Amino acid sequence: MAFEIPRVKYTGRIREVVIGSGPGAVKVGGADCYPFYRFEGEMPNPPRVAFEVWDSEPQEWQEWAIEPFRDVIGDPVMWAKKCIETYRAELIVLQLKSADPNGDNRPVEEVAEVVKKVSDAIQVPLLVWGTGSDDKDADLLRRIAELSEGKNIAVGPVSDKNYKQIGAMAIGYNQVVMASSPIDVNLAKQLNILLTNLGVNEDKILIDPTTGGLGYGLEYTYSVMERDRMAALTQEDAKLQFPIICNSAPEVWKTREARLTKDDDPRLGDEKKRSVLMEAVTAMTLLVAGADIVVMRHPDSVSLIKDMIGELCA
Amino acid sequence: MPPEYRIKFLPIDRTYPAEKGDNLLETAMQAGVHINASCGGRGVCGKCRVRIAGGSVGSLPNPLLSGNDWAMGFRLACTSTITEDVVVEIPFESQVDRSILTRSAILSDLGSSAANEALAVRYGLDPLVARYYCELPKPDIDDNIPDAARCARALSAKADCGEPMFPLGVLRDLGMNIREADWNVTLDVAPDTCEITRVTAGNRQSAHYAVAVDIGTTTVSAELIDCRALSAGSMVLASSTDYNGQISYGEDVISRIMYCRKRRGLAKLHDIVVSTTRRLISDIVRDAKIDIKDITHIVIAGNTTMMHFFYGIDPKYIMLAPYIPAATAFSPSGPESLPLMPGLDARVYSIPGISSYVGGDIVSGVALSGMADRSGITLFMDIGTNGEIVLGNCEWLLCSSCSAGPAFEGGGITFGMLAAPGAIEKIHINPFTLEPMILTVGRARPLGICGSGLIDLVAELFMARVIDRNGKFSLEKQGPRLRRGENGMEYVLCFASETGIERDIVLNEIDLDNIMRTKAAVYAGCTVLLKSGGIEFTDLDSVIIAGGFGHSIDIEKAIIIGLLPQLPVENFRFMGNTSLGGARIAAVSREFYTKTADIARAMTNIELSGNTQFMNEFMAAMFLPHTDDRAFPEVIKMLGNR
Ligand code: FES
């Protein structure tokens, strides 16, 4: 008898979610097999990289992270444009760092204004990432959802504490939500149930499983994502059949290993190369675990990852 | 059988049977008919007004009803009793959309005396300490054997107890005692060790009692048992329950063990649990008006840590990995080694346990449930502080403890209480007006909420959409009973004027979190145990629920909150405090007592602490009814599109 390669039996499919509108809109999800298992099923929409842009000039970035954006780093609109025009970004994530109540705590209206400017200036889909403070995000993302009517942007992180406020506006203004839960399959699922019960359309949800950077909990994120995908694809768990987004860039770039220079510790080698590789390895790992969108910072690591996706989807 | 009457409720047009003398409000509750009632059925709040549209009920005028109302047929449902077929009209303010009402599936405690006696008969009535009356021949110069041998000789004619021995304490006064009794004495004999444990003057055979005690982490219960039950009618003569005095030293066993590390800590905790037990014994002796000297033995069932405290054994290693108790079985002891209270020189027996976290209380319950005699698979769950679960049949038994917490015994709940008079035990909530319908134990003024009431309350608030699926107050609903209190949002079940405590009885966010954790731990424990046995919920023959959270449990509501698995109601049995029940039967049946040791040996313990599968199932169960909709299809259907 001829040898037959054993196949996984899939019973589910990830929903397709469209972000953005017009010709630049991007569709993610839709797979009916494990990530890149294209010999067992279909992956109609390849995973995407989203470039991150901050809403205000970052104060603590490494010299080698600033370098590609030095000319635009004080202006979110120009920064986003450079990502798109120079580095071919297909998605932009705007990180609303300046709104953080533990930091600058810029008022909602001011920050929302910045978001509007960026979203008006670009053709590619915009994802807006709040502060992580439940209360602030409830106000901020609500306002942004309202101001961005018709743009089909994605807003998040939406937690079990503020899903009602943000979810209701997302429904009203037809935006996508990024449902964020702390590295746990059940919590992810519970939030999705709450959101769908609220009336959020099932093709308007992305899962944010909470991302740990390489060496800082990436393995937890990995196994939770793996289990998310197993439940969604082989156990017909409808409430987990949503695309996954990983906001990984800030996690990678804040680690000690991405900050130390060669002079600080010669054993660690060249700092730029090291950070770029750390970012690429983190993103690669997340993609292999099932991410549909990874958020990245450095154009060099992005190009490595795009090569990888290209090869695996060829 | 008393004649059955038909009670018709309008306008929802539901007819429900009732017997003469049944309370109208209770009947409505059973029929799933909502009538506003917030004083627990005390005739104080006046909310339970109904109009009798046909037939009549037994009811007394009440100042809350005007003469005009009375003439028009208005009555207070809570103070009306059934005397004939009757048509009851529910006033508009109490009405609920009938589609929402589910008929309750209330199971009452099965610890009825008939069941007890049946069990005692099956195992044979043979108390752990027997009583014999002997008229001893007076000694003379020809019959000059010692007093002790004289007693033994007289006894051998009545019972087969080998060569009976006298403990020193009994022997010291023997000579004087039998002479003062003029040679007519009652001998208490413990057949297991062939000891004569006491000598009493005269014939005391007609007064032969034992005490059964359940020592729980949160509560302690005791019962006075008539050892001659089969001839004397009811086996349980009196009972009493109280909080374990140790509660002030920590709510769970771990914090108590920690306390033990303090200087004199163990001695203190030992004293406290013994004095709680002593108080209960005094209560029941007083209630039953018996002489404490006629109590020949005591049977104790308790979790392993509590037994350590009771016997004064250091439990410290229970807490440290790999969690080893000093012992799980304890040999019978007399007053010399364990003085309980003056006048009481009963022998103390205890039901053996299995491990640090599955103790004699569970073994006792399992023996009482009969699950170890059946071939069908039973899931036994004791919903107490430790939340022990046993799965199995006559061939195998698996057990676990899931550290559920004391929520359903009233612990950690702002207005939680034991199922004592004044405890709100049944609750309905009108999903539109959010007006409650409550019944209290003993129909006394409400003092707090017991476990069965908490289950009803969470289920009803959930169905009324006051609580979301994540077990948090939904901010959508508003009404006079919903407000922001010191501990977040709260629902007012009774306003102060209707209670016996002059404070509003509420359920707040912290209470809700505690209930969620408890119910999740219990359900997760069951899931893991079933998986370990390779069993699905649907393979279960029966599910036995034990625990001191009320006199009854509404199975359907417990399923709605995901405390119990979704199975047909007929699969469930509620047995109340089975630990106490087992101790009760053991007191009167030596064979049953032996059976508990067999069961303890047969059980395999599955450790849940630090078990990742358990943590995962726990998170999945921290939702209403559960994260996995497929496990609760009926509840999900009821919820509609929520
Ligand atoms: S008067 Fe009947 S319940 Fe209060």
mmCIF file of C-alpha atoms and ligand atoms in Angstrom, chain B residues 25 37-48 76 78, ligand 1:
data_model
loop_
_atom_site.group_PDB
_atom_site.id
_atom_site.type_symbol
_atom_site.label_atom_id
_atom_site.label_comp_id
_atom_site.label_asym_id
_atom_site.label_seq_id
_atom_site.Cartn_x
_atom_site.Cartn_y
_atom_site.Cartn_z
ATOM 1 C CA LEU B 25 -47.421 32.027 47.545
ATOM 2 C CA ALA B 37 -43.377 39.526 47.386
ATOM 3 C CA SER B 38 -40.493 41.130 49.166
ATOM 4 C CA CYS B 39 -40.911 40.368 52.854
ATOM 5 C CA GLY B 40 -40.342 36.652 52.525
ATOM 6 C CA GLY B 41 -43.966 35.762 53.061
ATOM 7 C CA ARG B 42 -44.459 37.416 56.409
ATOM 8 C CA GLY B 43 -47.520 39.467 55.582
ATOM 9 C CA VAL B 44 -45.546 42.649 56.108
ATOM 10 C CA CYS B 45 -44.877 44.175 52.714
ATOM 11 C CA GLY B 46 -48.370 43.823 51.279
ATOM 12 C CA LYS B 47 -46.950 43.256 47.816
ATOM 13 C CA CYS B 48 -48.311 39.784 47.283
ATOM 14 C CA LEU B 76 -52.262 38.373 50.572
ATOM 15 C CA CYS B 78 -48.332 34.640 51.547
HETATM 16 S S1 FES C 1 -46.997 40.511 52.489
HETATM 17 FE FE1 FES C 1 -46.969 38.697 51.440
HETATM 18 S S2 FES C 1 -44.941 38.597 50.810
HETATM 19 FE FE2 FES C 1 -44.925 40.389 51.896
#
